[in-house]
């Protein structure tokens, strides 16, 4: 249920209403926008009668929400959420690019790629330390040592770091990671979602390989329900019957997610395509569809990459992409961060 308050509602009346609702065991999510002041109720609202709420002098309108997601729901929070990571903002008209290798491979590799992508305009550095690989025999990442190398690259470049967590037990290792990624394969690892929900740091949540958008937003809701409302949604391609690409980029997810939720939406064209030449057109499509950012894999030597070389751009290809994306983002009313 959402309660739309009257403009300039009397604060004492608002407080009295809040207190009564809280006494009924409901938690209240308050959103004060420029246009609307909203109280979103989370919990079992069946016992709350609309006419009783409307009787409060502070209330303009009451609406029942049919969707199972509440805190992530656009109806609870009509304005776009803006998430800040260091000096970078994502959402609400701010556009940012996350770039870096699939995996951290060596001190030289991560520092070189970090410097290159920064020069081209990326504002956040990605790099996998703990890798979710389909085969147990494939490179599993440098693990804790990879995190250390990311920190070192951050020191050298000043770029905030983005890396994937796979296990709740690893949370202490991720204490100073700037943006924690929950990967596609863990989108419904509910214990992990709850655990990152108890942290006070932004989370990049990737859509599961066969997740519906409602399931995706419900996973964001898991994180938010624990108190962490700094969630960025990332569409990274889904499984379809098509086999000519690694996945199928669901570009329709951008406008639909933005209608469903106030959270920022980022596109990862690299994992969607699986092929480097497709990354640029998909990135352009993402900008045109209204995405708030991109996540792109870049490697100094893609042919020798330990993971996902086929979809990785060289630094020069990344620079060429950024030269197109910058003006396009501006054309679509976004500020490059
Ligand atoms: C990644 O970004 O490194 C990754 C493994 O992506 P996904 O979870 O989307 O497969
Ligand atoms: Mn990858």
Short mmCIF file of C-alpha atoms and ligand atoms in Angstrom, two decimals:
data_model
loop_
_atom_site.label_atom_id
_atom_site.label_comp_id
_atom_site.label_asym_id
_atom_site.label_seq_id
_atom_site.Cartn_x
_atom_site.Cartn_y
_atom_site.Cartn_z
CA UNK A 1 0.00 0.00 0.00
CA UNK A 2 1.18 3.52 -0.69
CA UNK A 3 -0.15 6.63 0.94
CA UNK A 4 0.22 9.87 -0.99
CA UNK A 5 0.31 12.74 1.45
CA UNK A 6 -1.16 16.16 0.83
CA UNK A 7 1.26 18.86 -0.20
CA UNK A 8 2.17 20.83 2.94
CA UNK A 9 0.49 18.19 5.13
CA UNK A 10 0.60 19.04 8.80
CA UNK A 11 3.67 17.29 10.29
CA UNK A 12 1.86 16.39 13.52
CA UNK A 13 -0.85 14.61 11.50
CA UNK A 14 1.80 12.76 9.48
CA UNK A 15 3.58 11.69 12.66
CA UNK A 16 0.33 10.48 14.23
CA UNK A 17 -0.49 8.41 11.14
CA UNK A 18 3.02 6.94 11.03
CA UNK A 19 2.85 6.00 14.70
CA UNK A 20 -0.48 4.22 14.25
CA UNK A 21 0.76 2.30 11.22
CA UNK A 22 3.96 1.31 13.00
CA UNK A 23 1.92 0.12 15.97
CA UNK A 24 0.17 -2.24 13.52
CA UNK A 25 3.55 -3.87 12.82
CA UNK A 26 4.14 -2.21 9.45
CA UNK A 27 7.39 -0.64 8.40
CA UNK A 28 7.26 2.65 6.55
CA UNK A 29 9.34 3.71 3.60
CA UNK A 30 9.14 7.48 3.21
CA UNK A 31 9.89 9.10 -0.12
CA UNK A 32 9.95 12.87 -0.32
CA UNK A 33 10.12 13.87 -3.99
CA UNK A 34 9.74 17.27 -5.58
CA UNK A 35 6.24 16.40 -6.72
CA UNK A 36 5.00 13.85 -4.20
CA UNK A 37 5.45 12.91 -0.58
CA UNK A 38 4.79 9.18 -0.24
CA UNK A 39 4.61 6.68 2.61
CA UNK A 40 5.15 3.14 1.34
CA UNK A 41 3.96 0.41 3.70
CA UNK A 42 5.89 -2.84 3.92
CA UNK A 43 4.28 -5.77 5.70
CA UNK A 44 0.84 -7.30 5.84
CA UNK A 45 -1.45 -4.41 4.92
CA UNK A 46 -4.63 -6.49 4.60
CA UNK A 47 -5.88 -5.20 7.93
CA UNK A 48 -5.36 -1.55 6.97
CA UNK A 49 -8.58 -0.14 5.64
CA UNK A 50 -8.34 2.49 2.94
CA UNK A 51 -11.17 4.56 4.39
CA UNK A 52 -9.42 4.66 7.78
CA UNK A 53 -6.21 5.97 6.16
CA UNK A 54 -8.16 8.49 4.08
CA UNK A 55 -9.70 9.86 7.25
CA UNK A 56 -6.32 11.29 8.25
CA UNK A 57 -6.14 15.01 7.41
CA UNK A 58 -2.62 14.46 6.02
CA UNK A 59 -3.70 11.99 3.32
CA UNK A 60 -4.45 12.82 -0.30
CA UNK A 61 -4.75 9.31 -1.81
CA UNK A 62 -4.28 5.63 -0.96
CA UNK A 63 -3.33 2.88 -3.42
CA UNK A 64 -2.86 -0.85 -3.02
CA UNK A 65 0.28 -2.20 -4.68
CA UNK A 66 -0.19 -5.49 -6.42
CA UNK A 67 3.50 -6.15 -7.13
CA UNK A 68 5.38 -8.30 -4.60
CA UNK A 69 8.36 -5.90 -4.61
CA UNK A 70 7.93 -2.85 -2.44
CA UNK A 71 11.15 -0.99 -1.65
CA UNK A 72 12.39 -1.49 -5.21
CA UNK A 73 9.04 -0.40 -6.65
CA UNK A 74 8.85 2.82 -8.63
CA UNK A 75 5.45 3.43 -7.01
CA UNK A 76 7.16 3.60 -3.60
CA UNK A 77 9.82 5.97 -4.83
CA UNK A 78 8.83 7.83 -8.01
CA UNK A 79 12.19 9.62 -8.43
CA UNK A 80 15.19 7.77 -9.89
CA UNK A 81 17.65 6.53 -7.30
CA UNK A 82 21.14 7.93 -7.73
CA UNK A 83 23.97 5.76 -6.43
CA UNK A 84 27.31 7.32 -5.63
CA UNK A 85 30.56 5.34 -5.71
CA UNK A 86 33.48 7.61 -4.87
CA UNK A 87 33.04 10.63 -7.12
CA UNK A 88 30.93 8.69 -9.63
CA UNK A 89 27.15 8.83 -9.78
CA UNK A 90 24.91 6.31 -11.54
CA UNK A 91 21.20 6.92 -12.14
CA UNK A 92 18.92 9.94 -12.31
CA UNK A 93 20.52 11.27 -15.50
CA UNK A 94 24.07 10.28 -14.52
CA UNK A 95 25.79 7.79 -16.82
CA UNK A 96 28.94 5.83 -15.87
CA UNK A 97 31.10 3.20 -17.50
CA UNK A 98 32.62 0.29 -15.58
CA UNK A 99 35.51 -1.31 -17.49
CA UNK A 100 38.33 -3.76 -16.96
CA UNK A 101 39.32 -7.34 -17.56
CA UNK A 102 37.11 -10.35 -16.93
CA UNK A 103 39.70 -11.55 -14.40
CA UNK A 104 42.61 -10.03 -12.57
CA UNK A 105 45.62 -11.96 -13.90
CA UNK A 106 48.76 -10.15 -12.75
CA UNK A 107 49.86 -6.83 -11.21
CA UNK A 108 51.01 -5.51 -14.59
CA UNK A 109 47.86 -6.59 -16.41
CA UNK A 110 45.36 -4.98 -14.02
CA UNK A 111 47.35 -1.75 -13.64
CA UNK A 112 47.87 -1.39 -17.38
CA UNK A 113 44.21 -2.01 -18.21
CA UNK A 114 43.12 0.32 -15.38
CA UNK A 115 45.26 3.16 -16.71
CA UNK A 116 44.05 2.62 -20.27
CA UNK A 117 40.34 2.51 -19.48
CA UNK A 118 40.64 5.51 -17.20
CA UNK A 119 42.28 7.51 -20.00
CA UNK A 120 39.35 6.66 -22.27
CA UNK A 121 36.77 7.85 -19.73
CA UNK A 122 35.76 4.81 -17.66
CA UNK A 123 35.16 5.82 -14.07
CA UNK A 124 35.03 2.43 -12.30
CA UNK A 125 37.46 -0.48 -12.61
CA UNK A 126 36.14 -4.04 -12.82
CA UNK A 127 38.13 -7.25 -12.45
CA UNK A 128 37.12 -10.70 -11.24
CA UNK A 129 39.11 -12.16 -8.35
CA UNK A 130 36.69 -14.98 -7.46
CA UNK A 131 35.39 -16.34 -10.76
CA UNK A 132 32.21 -18.39 -11.24
CA UNK A 133 33.35 -20.78 -14.01
CA UNK A 134 31.24 -23.43 -15.68
CA UNK A 135 34.13 -25.90 -15.50
CA UNK A 136 35.95 -26.66 -12.24
CA UNK A 137 39.10 -27.14 -14.34
CA UNK A 138 38.99 -23.61 -15.78
CA UNK A 139 40.91 -20.69 -14.20
CA UNK A 140 39.10 -19.86 -10.97
CA UNK A 141 40.59 -16.40 -10.42
CA UNK A 142 43.42 -15.16 -8.21
CA UNK A 143 41.01 -14.99 -5.27
CA UNK A 144 42.28 -12.95 -2.27
CA UNK A 145 45.47 -12.08 -4.13
CA UNK A 146 43.34 -10.72 -7.00
CA UNK A 147 41.54 -8.42 -4.53
CA UNK A 148 44.90 -7.16 -3.34
CA UNK A 149 45.94 -6.38 -6.93
CA UNK A 150 42.68 -4.49 -7.48
CA UNK A 151 43.40 -2.38 -4.39
CA UNK A 152 46.83 -1.66 -5.77
CA UNK A 153 45.35 -0.60 -9.14
CA UNK A 154 42.91 1.65 -7.25
CA UNK A 155 45.81 3.30 -5.44
CA UNK A 156 47.61 3.92 -8.70
CA UNK A 157 44.65 5.25 -10.67
CA UNK A 158 42.17 6.49 -8.08
CA UNK A 159 39.44 4.39 -9.72
CA UNK A 160 36.90 2.73 -7.41
CA UNK A 161 36.86 -1.07 -7.80
CA UNK A 162 34.04 -3.46 -8.72
CA UNK A 163 34.40 -7.19 -8.15
CA UNK A 164 32.23 -10.26 -7.67
CA UNK A 165 31.48 -11.98 -4.38
CA UNK A 166 30.41 -15.63 -4.50
CA UNK A 167 30.21 -16.63 -0.87
CA UNK A 168 28.95 -15.07 2.37
CA UNK A 169 32.11 -16.24 4.13
CA UNK A 170 34.15 -13.92 1.90
CA UNK A 171 32.39 -10.77 3.10
CA UNK A 172 35.29 -9.67 5.38
CA UNK A 173 37.61 -9.78 2.34
CA UNK A 174 35.31 -7.38 0.48
CA UNK A 175 35.21 -4.72 3.21
CA UNK A 176 36.98 -2.08 1.15
CA UNK A 177 35.62 -3.04 -2.27
CA UNK A 178 33.74 0.00 -3.58
CA UNK A 179 30.97 -1.78 -5.51
CA UNK A 180 30.24 -5.45 -4.77
CA UNK A 181 28.99 -7.49 -7.71
CA UNK A 182 26.57 -10.38 -7.27
CA UNK A 183 26.85 -12.37 -10.49
CA UNK A 184 24.18 -13.88 -12.69
CA UNK A 185 24.66 -17.34 -11.23
CA UNK A 186 24.07 -16.06 -7.72
CA UNK A 187 21.08 -13.83 -8.46
CA UNK A 188 18.90 -16.17 -6.42
CA UNK A 189 21.43 -17.08 -3.75
CA UNK A 190 19.15 -15.62 -1.12
CA UNK A 191 21.58 -15.99 1.79
CA UNK A 192 24.20 -14.04 -0.18
CA UNK A 193 21.61 -11.38 -1.08
CA UNK A 194 20.61 -10.99 2.56
CA UNK A 195 24.25 -10.79 3.62
CA UNK A 196 25.14 -8.01 1.17
CA UNK A 197 21.87 -6.37 2.20
CA UNK A 198 23.35 -5.92 5.68
CA UNK A 199 26.36 -4.04 4.29
CA UNK A 200 26.50 -0.31 3.87
CA UNK A 201 27.87 -0.30 0.35
CA UNK A 202 26.51 -0.39 -3.19
CA UNK A 203 25.74 -3.69 -4.87
CA UNK A 204 25.72 -4.42 -8.60
CA UNK A 205 23.18 -7.20 -9.07
CA UNK A 206 23.33 -9.09 -12.37
CA UNK A 207 20.26 -10.71 -13.89
CA UNK A 208 20.19 -14.51 -13.76
CA UNK A 209 20.50 -16.43 -17.02
CA UNK A 210 16.83 -17.33 -17.09
CA UNK A 211 15.32 -14.91 -14.61
CA UNK A 212 12.17 -12.98 -15.36
CA UNK A 213 12.31 -9.26 -14.64
CA UNK A 214 10.03 -9.74 -11.66
CA UNK A 215 12.38 -12.37 -10.23
CA UNK A 216 15.28 -10.00 -10.87
CA UNK A 217 13.63 -7.11 -9.04
CA UNK A 218 12.61 -9.48 -6.22
CA UNK A 219 16.30 -10.30 -5.76
CA UNK A 220 17.03 -6.58 -5.46
CA UNK A 221 14.18 -6.48 -2.93
CA UNK A 222 15.99 -9.13 -0.83
CA UNK A 223 18.99 -6.81 -0.55
CA UNK A 224 16.85 -3.75 0.15
CA UNK A 225 14.68 -5.55 2.70
CA UNK A 226 17.79 -5.93 4.87
CA UNK A 227 18.34 -2.17 4.79
CA UNK A 228 20.78 -1.70 1.90
CA UNK A 229 18.97 0.35 -0.72
CA UNK A 230 22.04 0.99 -2.89
CA UNK A 231 21.36 -1.56 -5.63
CA UNK A 232 22.25 -1.23 -9.31
CA UNK A 233 20.53 -3.65 -11.70
CA UNK A 234 22.63 -5.12 -14.51
CA UNK A 235 21.16 -6.81 -17.59
CA UNK A 236 23.83 -9.09 -19.07
CA UNK A 237 21.98 -11.22 -21.61
CA UNK A 238 19.64 -14.15 -21.08
CA UNK A 239 19.41 -17.71 -22.39
CA UNK A 240 17.23 -18.04 -25.47
CA UNK A 241 17.02 -20.49 -28.37
CA UNK A 242 19.57 -18.38 -30.29
CA UNK A 243 23.02 -19.96 -30.51
CA UNK A 244 25.00 -17.52 -32.67
CA UNK A 245 25.79 -15.37 -29.62
CA UNK A 246 26.71 -16.30 -26.07
CA UNK A 247 23.42 -14.87 -24.77
CA UNK A 248 20.65 -12.61 -26.05
CA UNK A 249 20.78 -9.04 -24.78
CA UNK A 250 17.31 -8.20 -23.52
CA UNK A 251 17.29 -4.54 -24.44
CA UNK A 252 13.57 -4.32 -23.59
CA UNK A 253 14.59 -4.95 -20.01
CA UNK A 254 15.86 -1.37 -19.76
CA UNK A 255 12.59 0.54 -20.23
CA UNK A 256 10.62 -2.17 -18.42
CA UNK A 257 12.92 -2.22 -15.37
CA UNK A 258 12.82 1.55 -15.26
CA UNK A 259 9.05 1.45 -15.18
CA UNK A 260 9.01 -1.25 -12.50
CA UNK A 261 11.73 0.23 -10.33
CA UNK A 262 13.57 3.43 -9.42
CA UNK A 263 16.94 1.64 -9.28
CA UNK A 264 19.64 2.43 -11.87
CA UNK A 265 19.98 0.00 -14.78
CA UNK A 266 23.32 -0.88 -16.33
CA UNK A 267 23.97 -3.02 -19.42
CA UNK A 268 26.82 -5.50 -19.80
CA UNK A 269 27.09 -6.01 -23.57
CA UNK A 270 30.27 -8.13 -23.22
CA UNK A 271 28.68 -11.13 -21.50
CA UNK A 272 25.51 -10.67 -23.54
CA UNK A 273 27.30 -10.98 -26.88
CA UNK A 274 30.34 -13.08 -26.10
CA UNK A 275 31.92 -11.62 -29.26
CA UNK A 276 34.04 -8.46 -29.23
CA UNK A 277 32.72 -6.84 -32.44
CA UNK A 278 29.17 -6.88 -31.07
CA UNK A 279 30.00 -4.98 -27.92
CA UNK A 280 29.91 -1.54 -29.50
CA UNK A 281 26.52 -1.75 -31.26
CA UNK A 282 24.95 -3.29 -28.15
CA UNK A 283 26.46 -0.56 -25.99
CA UNK A 284 24.98 2.05 -28.30
CA UNK A 285 21.60 0.34 -28.14
CA UNK A 286 21.82 0.41 -24.34
CA UNK A 287 22.41 4.16 -24.33
CA UNK A 288 19.49 4.71 -26.70
CA UNK A 289 17.19 2.52 -24.58
CA UNK A 290 17.88 4.67 -21.51
CA UNK A 291 20.47 2.67 -19.55
CA UNK A 292 22.33 4.47 -16.77
CA UNK A 293 25.67 2.87 -17.50
CA UNK A 294 27.69 0.11 -19.09
CA UNK A 295 29.97 -2.66 -17.89
CA UNK A 296 32.56 -3.62 -20.50
CA UNK A 297 35.36 -6.16 -20.51
CA UNK A 298 38.73 -4.83 -21.70
CA UNK A 299 41.99 -6.79 -21.88
CA UNK A 300 45.46 -5.67 -22.91
CA UNK A 301 45.96 -8.94 -24.84
CA UNK A 302 42.55 -10.59 -25.45
CA UNK A 303 44.05 -13.56 -27.34
CA UNK A 304 45.92 -14.57 -24.20
CA UNK A 305 43.22 -13.70 -21.65
CA UNK A 306 42.64 -16.39 -19.04
CA UNK A 307 38.91 -15.83 -19.27
CA UNK A 308 36.47 -14.35 -21.82
CA UNK A 309 39.09 -13.18 -24.32
CA UNK A 310 36.68 -13.52 -27.25
CA UNK A 311 34.39 -10.82 -25.88
CA UNK A 312 37.11 -8.52 -24.55
CA UNK A 313 37.95 -5.26 -26.26
CA UNK A 314 41.52 -4.05 -26.62
CA UNK A 315 42.19 -0.67 -25.00
CA UNK A 316 42.15 0.91 -28.48
CA UNK A 317 38.75 -0.64 -29.30
CA UNK A 318 37.47 0.54 -25.94
CA UNK A 319 38.66 4.06 -26.63
CA UNK A 320 36.87 4.05 -30.00
CA UNK A 321 33.67 2.87 -28.28
CA UNK A 322 33.92 5.59 -25.64
CA UNK A 323 34.35 8.26 -28.31
CA UNK A 324 30.94 7.23 -29.67
CA UNK A 325 29.21 6.61 -26.35
CA UNK A 326 30.08 10.01 -24.80
CA UNK A 327 28.22 12.16 -27.34
CA UNK A 328 25.38 9.63 -27.58
CA UNK A 329 24.83 9.66 -23.83
CA UNK A 330 24.76 13.49 -23.96
CA UNK A 331 22.28 13.32 -26.86
CA UNK A 332 19.97 11.21 -24.70
CA UNK A 333 20.19 13.73 -21.87
CA UNK A 334 22.73 11.94 -19.69
CA UNK A 335 25.70 13.44 -17.88
CA UNK A 336 28.84 11.33 -18.27
CA UNK A 337 30.39 10.57 -14.87
C1 LIG B 1 31.40 -11.12 -14.68
O1 LIG B 1 30.92 -9.99 -14.84
O2 LIG B 1 32.60 -11.32 -14.44
C2 LIG B 1 30.52 -12.30 -14.76
C3 LIG B 1 30.94 -13.50 -14.40
O3 LIG B 1 29.32 -12.00 -15.26
P1 LIG B 1 27.91 -12.81 -15.17
O4 LIG B 1 27.67 -13.06 -13.72
O5 LIG B 1 26.97 -11.85 -15.80
O6 LIG B 1 28.11 -14.07 -15.97
MN1 LIG B 2 33.76 -12.33 -18.03
#
